[in-house]
């Protein structure tokens, strides 16, 4: 049986009124009663610096070297990409011992005018795993997996295609992840036979180096929505991924699930990583490297890379850690009772731990009330003053009990009209989406997730300044920018059409428009017909 980890994140108020993000570990395995000793606790979520993140491009899919000092990632809508801003390229950066990042640079030997991507590095750092965008034209549609080797300090131009038994990408959306041992590749693909828009599959490498036919990970992992950006833990027993399944916080949330046996189809119910990590936007491409986690989020306009550090308090394998004195408070009521505030009432606890004369004491004669407080009775007030922890033996609630971190059920909204219309606005001489524009599109996409059939028409405009030809060109770029953003959020390009009007059909047809009227003319209208 594998060594199994189970993590989730919660935000609760501490005694000073601050919001704390913490992670709880636990899983009941009837066959083995084995728990991993890893217990994650996140510190403050931070956005990586401008050396990594740009204000105009999207940064996604981080991959790290074994020593965690070098990071490769993908950048989209970057003018310096080999194929221009509509291309996606692989970029690289490193940090020193003080976590000062160098300015990211384009890995030119691995990029061409196709959409390039990286999803893994070998332990020795001499092999890199890539989206196979290096095929000759007659095989250009047969994208899959490729590898490149390092020669000195540089990656070789020549790549090798990785052959996977009976595998052909059949959808327009796909992604890959290879685990640390380099013997499992998890694939996201939107092709035929999926449970939803995009499913997760796994291919296993045998002792002869052959990659077997991919296996669908089944309906517990895969939903009627999409599952993307997979990441396997070191022991290949915990799967992290992003999904737009029902009950999430936003357009895409990061979840995790535990493999319950040696197969790849028997998984625990996916758990949302919570509001400390996920937002009301798009959160994906989660990865753990050493004592750090990274992921991509559009919580601040464009998709950027974020980081949080984790710590590892070690526990005995037969114990279930909940919290420590830094997160909870105690008080004496004056009636001979001690109250420990803030316990999670969803769980049953075996005992509390206190320090008495420097030695840990276990107390099991306590009750809990409806507010989640532990009440200790028949004790001399002040006898135990150093509260250490709440401990239980794997008392995880079953699926029919309340789930930690389960978001509130969605608000039932009135019926929608047969057509929706949204407008996004642009800066002067710019086709880049503003933050408000992305929020508008994110809200639209979230609403469309509940719809089965619709068509989208995008019509883009400019103000009346500059030449007709320039304005026609600029409005076409604005139309494509909106379309590409919708596609990046999971909307099929097949249902999107558009037109670019330049300075024609303005809202304000004036010769001497003020800036406010010019702004209203610089727009793209998105009409959704059901």
Short mmCIF file of C-alpha atoms in Angstrom, two decimals:
data_model
loop_
_atom_site.label_atom_id
_atom_site.label_comp_id
_atom_site.label_asym_id
_atom_site.label_seq_id
_atom_site.Cartn_x
_atom_site.Cartn_y
_atom_site.Cartn_z
CA UNK A 1 0.00 0.00 0.00
CA UNK A 2 1.27 3.43 -0.84
CA UNK A 3 2.17 6.04 1.78
CA UNK A 4 -0.80 8.36 1.50
CA UNK A 5 -1.07 12.08 2.18
CA UNK A 6 -4.27 14.09 2.43
CA UNK A 7 -4.21 17.86 2.75
CA UNK A 8 -6.74 20.61 2.81
CA UNK A 9 -6.64 24.33 3.50
CA UNK A 10 -8.91 26.34 5.73
CA UNK A 11 -9.10 29.98 6.78
CA UNK A 12 -10.22 30.72 10.32
CA UNK A 13 -9.97 33.73 12.58
CA UNK A 14 -7.37 33.58 15.32
CA UNK A 15 -7.69 35.24 18.71
CA UNK A 16 -6.38 38.51 17.29
CA UNK A 17 -8.99 38.58 14.55
CA UNK A 18 -6.51 37.72 11.79
CA UNK A 19 -7.31 35.23 9.06
CA UNK A 20 -5.01 32.22 9.20
CA UNK A 21 -4.55 29.68 6.43
CA UNK A 22 -3.63 26.23 7.64
CA UNK A 23 -3.63 22.70 6.33
CA UNK A 24 -4.94 19.62 8.03
CA UNK A 25 -3.78 16.10 7.33
CA UNK A 26 -5.71 12.91 7.62
CA UNK A 27 -7.15 9.93 5.80
CA UNK A 28 -8.79 6.71 6.84
CA UNK A 29 -7.46 3.70 4.96
CA UNK A 30 -9.37 0.67 6.17
CA UNK A 31 -6.89 -1.80 4.73
CA UNK A 32 -3.69 -0.37 6.13
CA UNK A 33 -4.28 2.52 8.58
CA UNK A 34 -1.19 4.21 7.15
CA UNK A 35 -0.77 7.98 7.16
CA UNK A 36 1.98 10.06 5.66
CA UNK A 37 3.96 12.03 8.22
CA UNK A 38 3.91 15.10 5.99
CA UNK A 39 1.64 17.83 7.29
CA UNK A 40 1.42 21.02 5.25
CA UNK A 41 0.97 24.49 6.67
CA UNK A 42 0.97 27.45 4.27
CA UNK A 43 2.32 30.84 5.10
CA UNK A 44 1.34 34.08 3.34
CA UNK A 45 0.50 33.79 -0.35
CA UNK A 46 2.81 36.00 -2.41
CA UNK A 47 2.94 36.95 -6.06
CA UNK A 48 6.31 36.29 -7.67
CA UNK A 49 8.22 39.48 -8.53
CA UNK A 50 8.27 41.45 -11.83
CA UNK A 51 11.37 39.47 -12.87
CA UNK A 52 8.90 36.60 -13.41
CA UNK A 53 5.43 38.12 -13.81
CA UNK A 54 4.53 40.75 -16.39
CA UNK A 55 1.59 43.15 -16.42
CA UNK A 56 0.52 42.15 -19.93
CA UNK A 57 1.35 38.45 -20.48
CA UNK A 58 0.15 35.23 -18.83
CA UNK A 59 2.62 33.10 -16.84
CA UNK A 60 1.62 29.47 -16.28
CA UNK A 61 2.91 25.92 -15.74
CA UNK A 62 5.99 26.24 -13.48
CA UNK A 63 8.53 23.38 -13.41
CA UNK A 64 11.53 23.21 -11.09
CA UNK A 65 14.97 21.68 -11.03
CA UNK A 66 15.69 19.10 -8.31
CA UNK A 67 17.33 21.68 -6.04
CA UNK A 68 14.40 24.11 -6.63
CA UNK A 69 16.72 26.92 -7.73
CA UNK A 70 15.81 26.95 -11.45
CA UNK A 71 12.28 27.45 -12.69
CA UNK A 72 10.94 26.94 -16.19
CA UNK A 73 7.50 28.24 -17.08
CA UNK A 74 5.30 29.16 -20.04
CA UNK A 75 4.56 32.73 -21.06
CA UNK A 76 1.72 33.65 -23.42
CA UNK A 77 0.90 36.99 -25.08
CA UNK A 78 4.53 38.06 -24.80
CA UNK A 79 5.79 40.16 -27.79
CA UNK A 80 9.29 38.69 -27.31
CA UNK A 81 8.09 35.12 -27.93
CA UNK A 82 9.61 33.48 -31.01
CA UNK A 83 6.23 33.45 -32.75
CA UNK A 84 5.11 36.82 -31.37
CA UNK A 85 2.55 37.63 -28.71
CA UNK A 86 -0.05 35.11 -29.93
CA UNK A 87 2.47 32.35 -29.44
CA UNK A 88 3.46 30.68 -26.17
CA UNK A 89 7.12 30.07 -25.29
CA UNK A 90 9.20 28.47 -22.53
CA UNK A 91 11.00 30.91 -20.23
CA UNK A 92 13.50 30.37 -17.43
CA UNK A 93 14.62 32.10 -14.23
CA UNK A 94 16.70 31.25 -11.15
CA UNK A 95 16.88 32.54 -7.59
CA UNK A 96 19.80 32.80 -5.20
CA UNK A 97 19.99 31.71 -1.56
CA UNK A 98 18.16 34.90 -0.55
CA UNK A 99 15.29 34.18 -2.95
CA UNK A 100 16.23 37.02 -5.28
CA UNK A 101 15.01 36.07 -8.75
CA UNK A 102 16.93 36.96 -11.89
CA UNK A 103 15.04 38.47 -14.83
CA UNK A 104 13.42 35.65 -16.80
CA UNK A 105 14.78 34.93 -20.27
CA UNK A 106 13.43 33.11 -23.30
CA UNK A 107 14.81 29.57 -23.72
CA UNK A 108 15.32 30.09 -27.42
CA UNK A 109 16.68 26.61 -28.23
CA UNK A 110 13.39 25.03 -27.07
CA UNK A 111 11.01 27.47 -28.74
CA UNK A 112 9.69 27.81 -32.28
CA UNK A 113 6.66 29.46 -33.85
CA UNK A 114 4.35 26.78 -32.44
CA UNK A 115 2.87 26.76 -28.92
CA UNK A 116 5.70 25.42 -26.77
CA UNK A 117 5.37 24.01 -23.27
CA UNK A 118 7.40 22.33 -20.53
CA UNK A 119 6.03 19.86 -17.98
CA UNK A 120 8.95 18.12 -16.32
CA UNK A 121 12.68 17.80 -15.64
CA UNK A 122 14.73 14.72 -14.88
CA UNK A 123 16.34 14.38 -11.44
CA UNK A 124 19.81 14.98 -12.88
CA UNK A 125 18.58 18.05 -14.74
CA UNK A 126 19.86 16.74 -18.07
CA UNK A 127 16.51 15.94 -19.71
CA UNK A 128 13.49 18.19 -20.13
CA UNK A 129 9.96 17.01 -21.00
CA UNK A 130 8.13 19.12 -23.58
CA UNK A 131 4.96 19.45 -25.55
CA UNK A 132 5.94 17.98 -28.90
CA UNK A 133 5.65 21.10 -31.07
CA UNK A 134 8.66 20.13 -33.18
CA UNK A 135 7.05 17.75 -35.68
CA UNK A 136 7.34 18.17 -39.41
CA UNK A 137 4.37 19.74 -41.17
CA UNK A 138 2.86 16.46 -42.32
CA UNK A 139 2.67 15.30 -38.69
CA UNK A 140 2.02 18.68 -37.09
CA UNK A 141 -1.39 17.61 -35.82
CA UNK A 142 0.05 14.59 -33.93
CA UNK A 143 1.27 16.55 -30.93
CA UNK A 144 2.28 14.62 -27.87
CA UNK A 145 5.38 14.37 -25.69
CA UNK A 146 8.98 15.14 -26.60
CA UNK A 147 12.26 15.29 -24.70
CA UNK A 148 15.42 17.33 -25.16
CA UNK A 149 18.83 16.77 -23.61
CA UNK A 150 21.28 19.22 -22.16
CA UNK A 151 24.67 19.81 -23.69
CA UNK A 152 26.85 21.85 -21.40
CA UNK A 153 24.77 24.75 -20.15
CA UNK A 154 22.31 24.73 -23.05
CA UNK A 155 19.45 22.57 -24.28
CA UNK A 156 19.95 20.90 -27.63
CA UNK A 157 17.78 22.02 -30.54
CA UNK A 158 17.12 18.42 -31.51
CA UNK A 159 14.19 16.80 -29.69
CA UNK A 160 12.99 13.21 -29.53
CA UNK A 161 9.34 12.17 -29.65
CA UNK A 162 8.20 9.95 -26.75
CA UNK A 163 6.11 7.09 -28.08
CA UNK A 164 3.04 6.22 -25.99
CA UNK A 165 1.03 3.11 -26.85
CA UNK A 166 -2.28 3.85 -28.60
CA UNK A 167 -2.13 7.53 -27.73
CA UNK A 168 -3.29 10.29 -30.04
CA UNK A 169 -4.37 13.70 -28.83
CA UNK A 170 -7.85 14.12 -30.22
CA UNK A 171 -8.99 17.35 -28.57
CA UNK A 172 -7.97 20.98 -28.95
CA UNK A 173 -7.09 21.35 -25.24
CA UNK A 174 -4.44 19.19 -23.60
CA UNK A 175 -1.62 19.15 -21.08
CA UNK A 176 0.89 16.83 -19.40
CA UNK A 177 2.74 16.20 -16.14
CA UNK A 178 5.51 13.69 -15.41
CA UNK A 179 6.16 12.58 -11.84
CA UNK A 180 9.53 12.83 -10.09
CA UNK A 181 10.40 9.16 -10.72
CA UNK A 182 9.72 9.70 -14.46
CA UNK A 183 7.58 6.58 -14.71
CA UNK A 184 4.08 8.11 -14.83
CA UNK A 185 2.73 10.80 -17.15
CA UNK A 186 -0.68 12.31 -16.36
CA UNK A 187 -2.45 13.65 -19.44
CA UNK A 188 -5.35 16.08 -19.72
CA UNK A 189 -7.18 15.76 -23.02
CA UNK A 190 -10.49 17.00 -24.37
CA UNK A 191 -10.92 14.25 -26.93
CA UNK A 192 -13.55 11.59 -27.45
CA UNK A 193 -14.68 9.37 -24.59
CA UNK A 194 -14.24 11.93 -21.83
CA UNK A 195 -16.69 12.34 -18.95
CA UNK A 196 -16.70 16.09 -19.54
CA UNK A 197 -14.86 18.82 -21.39
CA UNK A 198 -11.37 17.58 -20.50
CA UNK A 199 -10.38 14.44 -18.54
CA UNK A 200 -7.26 13.18 -16.79
CA UNK A 201 -5.51 10.01 -17.94
CA UNK A 202 -2.31 8.28 -16.83
CA UNK A 203 0.28 6.33 -18.79
CA UNK A 204 2.76 4.08 -16.96
CA UNK A 205 6.31 3.23 -18.10
CA UNK A 206 7.32 -0.40 -17.69
CA UNK A 207 10.74 -1.77 -16.74
CA UNK A 208 11.72 -1.89 -20.42
CA UNK A 209 11.07 1.82 -20.88
CA UNK A 210 7.82 1.42 -22.82
CA UNK A 211 4.89 3.75 -22.13
CA UNK A 212 1.59 1.86 -21.91
CA UNK A 213 -1.80 2.92 -23.24
CA UNK A 214 -3.26 5.79 -21.16
CA UNK A 215 -5.92 4.93 -18.56
CA UNK A 216 -8.82 7.24 -17.80
CA UNK A 217 -8.66 8.03 -14.06
CA UNK A 218 -12.38 7.52 -13.73
CA UNK A 219 -15.51 9.45 -12.67
CA UNK A 220 -14.33 10.30 -9.16
CA UNK A 221 -11.51 12.42 -10.58
CA UNK A 222 -13.17 13.44 -13.83
CA UNK A 223 -16.39 15.47 -13.77
CA UNK A 224 -18.80 16.82 -16.35
CA UNK A 225 -16.58 19.92 -16.48
CA UNK A 226 -12.86 20.03 -17.20
CA UNK A 227 -9.90 18.66 -15.25
CA UNK A 228 -6.52 20.17 -16.18
CA UNK A 229 -2.98 20.94 -14.94
CA UNK A 230 -2.28 17.68 -13.04
CA UNK A 231 0.55 17.28 -10.51
CA UNK A 232 1.55 14.08 -8.69
CA UNK A 233 3.16 14.03 -5.25
CA UNK A 234 6.61 12.46 -4.78
CA UNK A 235 5.15 9.04 -3.99
CA UNK A 236 2.64 9.30 -6.85
CA UNK A 237 -0.19 8.81 -4.35
CA UNK A 238 -1.73 12.27 -4.20
CA UNK A 239 -3.00 14.03 -7.31
CA UNK A 240 -3.47 17.78 -7.50
CA UNK A 241 -5.41 19.23 -10.42
CA UNK A 242 -7.63 22.14 -11.44
CA UNK A 243 -11.31 21.81 -12.29
CA UNK A 244 -14.45 23.85 -12.93
CA UNK A 245 -16.63 21.20 -11.28
CA UNK A 246 -19.72 22.26 -9.32
CA UNK A 247 -19.21 23.80 -5.88
CA UNK A 248 -15.97 25.67 -6.54
CA UNK A 249 -15.07 29.22 -5.66
CA UNK A 250 -14.42 30.44 -9.21
CA UNK A 251 -13.89 29.54 -12.86
CA UNK A 252 -11.29 26.90 -11.99
CA UNK A 253 -10.19 25.71 -8.53
CA UNK A 254 -7.29 23.54 -7.42
CA UNK A 255 -8.26 20.21 -5.82
CA UNK A 256 -6.47 17.14 -4.55
CA UNK A 257 -7.38 13.47 -4.33
CA UNK A 258 -5.68 10.40 -2.83
CA UNK A 259 -5.08 7.13 -4.63
CA UNK A 260 -6.72 4.46 -2.46
CA UNK A 261 -5.05 1.36 -3.90
CA UNK A 262 -2.49 0.33 -6.50
CA UNK A 263 -4.82 1.03 -9.40
CA UNK A 264 -5.24 4.40 -11.06
CA UNK A 265 -9.03 4.47 -11.00
CA UNK A 266 -9.82 4.27 -7.27
CA UNK A 267 -9.54 7.74 -5.71
CA UNK A 268 -10.86 9.61 -2.71
CA UNK A 269 -13.40 12.33 -3.36
CA UNK A 270 -11.52 15.45 -4.54
CA UNK A 271 -11.10 18.14 -1.88
CA UNK A 272 -10.96 21.84 -2.72
CA UNK A 273 -7.75 23.48 -1.48
CA UNK A 274 -9.83 26.32 -0.11
CA UNK A 275 -10.02 30.09 -0.29
CA UNK A 276 -6.42 30.56 0.84
CA UNK A 277 -5.33 29.21 -2.55
CA UNK A 278 -8.40 29.47 -4.78
CA UNK A 279 -10.23 32.65 -5.81
CA UNK A 280 -13.34 33.62 -7.76
CA UNK A 281 -11.20 33.58 -10.91
CA UNK A 282 -8.97 30.96 -12.57
CA UNK A 283 -6.47 29.02 -10.40
CA UNK A 284 -4.42 26.17 -11.84
CA UNK A 285 -0.94 24.70 -12.51
CA UNK A 286 -0.27 23.83 -8.87
CA UNK A 287 3.16 22.35 -8.18
CA UNK A 288 5.15 21.55 -5.05
CA UNK A 289 8.93 21.99 -5.03
CA UNK A 290 10.87 21.29 -1.85
CA UNK A 291 9.11 23.27 0.92
CA UNK A 292 7.25 25.56 -1.45
CA UNK A 293 4.10 25.48 -3.55
CA UNK A 294 3.51 27.48 -6.71
CA UNK A 295 0.50 27.96 -8.94
CA UNK A 296 -0.97 30.32 -11.53
CA UNK A 297 -3.88 32.64 -10.78
CA UNK A 298 -5.63 35.56 -12.45
CA UNK A 299 -6.68 37.10 -9.10
CA UNK A 300 -4.79 40.25 -10.13
CA UNK A 301 -5.71 40.79 -13.80
CA UNK A 302 -3.42 38.57 -15.92
CA UNK A 303 -2.46 34.99 -15.08
CA UNK A 304 0.58 35.26 -12.82
CA UNK A 305 2.65 32.87 -10.74
CA UNK A 306 2.13 32.79 -6.97
CA UNK A 307 4.06 31.17 -4.14
CA UNK A 308 3.57 30.05 -0.55
CA UNK A 309 5.98 28.33 1.80
CA UNK A 310 5.01 25.23 3.76
CA UNK A 311 6.30 23.63 6.95
CA UNK A 312 6.29 20.04 8.13
CA UNK A 313 5.46 19.30 11.76
CA UNK A 314 6.13 15.55 12.11
CA UNK A 315 3.51 13.42 13.85
CA UNK A 316 3.29 9.79 14.79
CA UNK A 317 1.77 7.67 11.98
CA UNK A 318 -1.25 6.74 14.13
CA UNK A 319 -2.11 10.33 15.05
CA UNK A 320 -4.16 13.04 13.41
CA UNK A 321 -2.91 16.56 14.04
CA UNK A 322 -5.40 19.42 14.10
CA UNK A 323 -3.79 22.53 15.43
CA UNK A 324 -1.38 24.03 17.95
CA UNK A 325 -1.38 26.84 20.46
CA UNK A 326 -0.41 29.47 17.89
CA UNK A 327 -3.79 29.14 16.21
CA UNK A 328 -6.15 28.69 19.13
CA UNK A 329 -6.88 30.32 22.45
CA UNK A 330 -7.85 29.05 25.89
CA UNK A 331 -9.61 30.75 28.74
CA UNK A 332 -10.84 29.87 32.19
CA UNK A 333 -14.50 30.53 32.82
CA UNK A 334 -14.24 30.86 36.60
CA UNK A 335 -16.49 27.84 37.09
CA UNK A 336 -13.71 25.29 37.26
CA UNK A 337 -13.75 24.68 33.52
CA UNK A 338 -11.20 25.42 30.81
CA UNK A 339 -12.45 26.33 27.33
CA UNK A 340 -10.36 25.81 24.21
CA UNK A 341 -11.91 27.89 21.47
CA UNK A 342 -12.11 27.22 17.74
CA UNK A 343 -12.02 23.43 17.39
CA UNK A 344 -13.48 22.06 14.18
CA UNK A 345 -16.81 20.63 15.23
CA UNK A 346 -16.94 18.40 12.12
CA UNK A 347 -14.52 15.97 13.77
CA UNK A 348 -14.31 13.74 16.78
CA UNK A 349 -11.15 14.10 18.83
CA UNK A 350 -9.48 11.47 20.96
CA UNK A 351 -7.53 13.67 23.33
CA UNK A 352 -5.91 17.04 24.01
CA UNK A 353 -2.26 17.60 24.76
CA UNK A 354 -0.95 20.00 27.41
CA UNK A 355 2.46 20.67 28.85
CA UNK A 356 2.87 20.17 32.58
CA UNK A 357 6.32 20.75 34.07
CA UNK A 358 7.83 20.41 30.63
CA UNK A 359 6.21 17.05 29.93
CA UNK A 360 3.37 16.40 27.51
CA UNK A 361 0.14 15.24 29.16
CA UNK A 362 -2.80 13.71 27.32
CA UNK A 363 -6.30 14.65 28.49
CA UNK A 364 -9.30 12.68 27.26
CA UNK A 365 -12.02 13.76 29.72
CA UNK A 366 -13.44 16.64 27.76
CA UNK A 367 -16.53 17.49 25.73
CA UNK A 368 -17.16 19.78 22.78
CA UNK A 369 -20.05 22.20 22.36
CA UNK A 370 -21.95 23.44 19.31
CA UNK A 371 -19.54 26.35 18.89
CA UNK A 372 -16.55 24.07 18.45
CA UNK A 373 -15.11 24.70 21.92
CA UNK A 374 -13.48 21.97 23.99
CA UNK A 375 -14.63 22.06 27.62
CA UNK A 376 -12.41 20.52 30.28
CA UNK A 377 -14.15 19.74 33.54
CA UNK A 378 -13.11 18.39 36.94
CA UNK A 379 -9.72 20.00 36.67
CA UNK A 380 -7.99 22.40 38.96
CA UNK A 381 -8.07 25.77 37.20
CA UNK A 382 -4.61 26.73 36.02
CA UNK A 383 -3.16 23.26 36.49
CA UNK A 384 -2.51 22.90 32.78
CA UNK A 385 -1.56 26.24 31.25
CA UNK A 386 0.45 25.37 28.15
CA UNK A 387 -1.93 24.08 25.50
CA UNK A 388 -0.06 22.10 22.82
CA UNK A 389 -2.40 20.40 20.38
CA UNK A 390 -5.61 18.57 19.66
CA UNK A 391 -4.97 15.01 18.55
CA UNK A 392 -7.17 12.25 17.17
CA UNK A 393 -6.71 8.91 15.48
CA UNK A 394 -7.71 9.39 11.85
CA UNK A 395 -11.28 10.36 12.64
CA UNK A 396 -12.05 11.71 9.18
CA UNK A 397 -15.78 12.16 8.51
CA UNK A 398 -17.27 9.93 5.86
CA UNK A 399 -18.64 11.31 2.61
CA UNK A 400 -22.15 11.65 4.04
CA UNK A 401 -20.93 13.98 6.85
CA UNK A 402 -20.08 17.66 6.58
CA UNK A 403 -17.04 18.30 4.44
CA UNK A 404 -14.41 20.78 5.51
CA UNK A 405 -14.03 23.71 3.16
CA UNK A 406 -17.02 22.83 1.07
CA UNK A 407 -18.18 26.15 -0.40
CA UNK A 408 -21.67 27.41 0.21
CA UNK A 409 -24.21 26.11 -2.33
CA UNK A 410 -24.65 28.48 -5.26
CA UNK A 411 -27.43 31.03 -5.10
CA UNK A 412 -30.37 30.07 -7.31
CA UNK A 413 -30.73 32.76 -9.92
CA UNK A 414 -33.79 33.65 -11.99
CA UNK A 415 -34.03 32.33 -15.56
CA UNK A 416 -31.64 33.98 -17.99
CA UNK A 417 -32.76 35.76 -21.17
CA UNK A 418 -32.23 34.24 -24.63
CA UNK A 419 -29.27 36.54 -25.20
CA UNK A 420 -26.55 38.03 -23.01
CA UNK A 421 -24.41 41.01 -23.90
CA UNK A 422 -21.23 42.23 -22.24
CA UNK A 423 -18.83 45.03 -23.19
CA UNK A 424 -15.11 45.32 -22.48
CA UNK A 425 -13.14 48.51 -23.03
CA UNK A 426 -9.57 49.17 -24.15
CA UNK A 427 -6.88 51.76 -23.58
CA UNK A 428 -5.85 54.08 -26.41
CA UNK A 429 -3.85 52.28 -29.13
CA UNK A 430 -3.97 49.02 -27.14
CA UNK A 431 -5.50 45.61 -27.66
CA UNK A 432 -4.56 44.30 -24.20
CA UNK A 433 -7.44 43.45 -21.91
CA UNK A 434 -7.76 45.67 -18.86
CA UNK A 435 -8.33 44.20 -15.42
CA UNK A 436 -12.01 45.19 -15.46
CA UNK A 437 -12.37 43.63 -18.89
CA UNK A 438 -10.98 40.32 -17.66
CA UNK A 439 -13.31 40.39 -14.68
CA UNK A 440 -16.23 40.94 -17.06
CA UNK A 441 -15.15 37.99 -19.22
CA UNK A 442 -14.51 35.79 -16.16
CA UNK A 443 -18.03 36.48 -14.92
CA UNK A 444 -19.45 35.69 -18.35
CA UNK A 445 -17.56 32.40 -18.63
CA UNK A 446 -18.69 31.34 -15.16
CA UNK A 447 -22.31 31.95 -16.17
CA UNK A 448 -21.87 30.03 -19.42
CA UNK A 449 -20.68 26.91 -17.56
CA UNK A 450 -24.29 26.13 -16.69
CA UNK A 451 -25.42 26.40 -20.31
CA UNK A 452 -25.41 23.51 -22.75
CA UNK A 453 -25.71 25.23 -26.13
CA UNK A 454 -24.89 28.77 -27.19
CA UNK A 455 -23.01 30.87 -29.73
CA UNK A 456 -20.76 33.87 -29.13
CA UNK A 457 -20.30 36.85 -31.45
CA UNK A 458 -17.53 39.38 -30.75
CA UNK A 459 -17.60 42.77 -32.47
CA UNK A 460 -14.66 45.10 -31.81
CA UNK A 461 -14.31 48.85 -32.37
CA UNK A 462 -11.88 51.75 -32.00
CA UNK A 463 -12.33 55.45 -31.44
CA UNK A 464 -12.18 57.84 -34.42
CA UNK A 465 -8.54 58.84 -34.07
CA UNK A 466 -5.80 57.49 -36.42
CA UNK A 467 -6.31 56.21 -39.97
CA UNK A 468 -9.04 53.90 -41.19
CA UNK A 469 -6.54 51.14 -41.99
CA UNK A 470 -4.87 51.36 -38.59
CA UNK A 471 -8.18 51.33 -36.75
CA UNK A 472 -9.36 48.33 -38.76
CA UNK A 473 -6.17 46.47 -37.84
CA UNK A 474 -6.41 47.47 -34.17
CA UNK A 475 -10.04 46.42 -33.85
CA UNK A 476 -9.18 43.03 -35.38
CA UNK A 477 -6.51 42.56 -32.69
CA UNK A 478 -9.03 43.48 -30.01
CA UNK A 479 -11.51 40.96 -31.36
CA UNK A 480 -8.87 38.22 -31.38
CA UNK A 481 -7.68 39.17 -27.91
CA UNK A 482 -11.16 38.67 -26.48
CA UNK A 483 -11.62 35.41 -28.40
CA UNK A 484 -8.27 33.99 -27.24
CA UNK A 485 -9.04 34.89 -23.63
CA UNK A 486 -12.39 33.09 -23.77
CA UNK A 487 -10.74 30.04 -25.35
CA UNK A 488 -8.06 30.05 -22.62
CA UNK A 489 -10.89 29.79 -20.09
CA UNK A 490 -12.35 26.68 -21.69
CA UNK A 491 -14.78 28.11 -24.26
CA UNK A 492 -14.62 26.24 -27.57
CA UNK A 493 -13.31 28.34 -30.46
CA UNK A 494 -15.81 26.58 -32.74
CA UNK A 495 -18.74 28.51 -31.26
CA UNK A 496 -17.08 31.94 -31.43
CA UNK A 497 -17.38 34.24 -34.44
CA UNK A 498 -16.61 37.91 -34.77
CA UNK A 499 -16.18 41.10 -36.73
CA UNK A 500 -13.94 44.16 -36.47
CA UNK A 501 -15.42 47.52 -37.34
CA UNK A 502 -12.52 49.90 -36.80
CA UNK A 503 -13.94 53.37 -36.17
CA UNK A 504 -17.26 52.50 -37.83
CA UNK A 505 -20.46 52.19 -35.77
CA UNK A 506 -19.29 54.33 -32.85
CA UNK A 507 -21.42 54.89 -29.77
CA UNK A 508 -20.57 58.59 -29.98
CA UNK A 509 -20.34 59.84 -33.56
CA UNK A 510 -18.74 63.19 -32.79
CA UNK A 511 -15.94 65.19 -34.42
CA UNK A 512 -14.47 66.54 -31.17
CA UNK A 513 -15.20 63.78 -28.71
CA UNK A 514 -13.94 64.19 -25.16
CA UNK A 515 -11.83 61.40 -23.66
CA UNK A 516 -14.79 59.80 -21.91
CA UNK A 517 -16.61 59.40 -25.21
CA UNK A 518 -13.48 58.11 -26.93
CA UNK A 519 -13.21 55.49 -24.17
CA UNK A 520 -16.76 54.30 -24.75
CA UNK A 521 -16.01 53.92 -28.46
CA UNK A 522 -12.92 51.75 -27.75
CA UNK A 523 -14.81 48.56 -27.01
CA UNK A 524 -15.60 44.97 -27.88
CA UNK A 525 -19.17 43.78 -27.55
CA UNK A 526 -19.69 40.11 -26.70
CA UNK A 527 -23.12 38.75 -27.55
CA UNK A 528 -24.15 35.26 -26.40
CA UNK A 529 -27.11 33.70 -28.17
CA UNK A 530 -28.78 30.67 -26.56
#
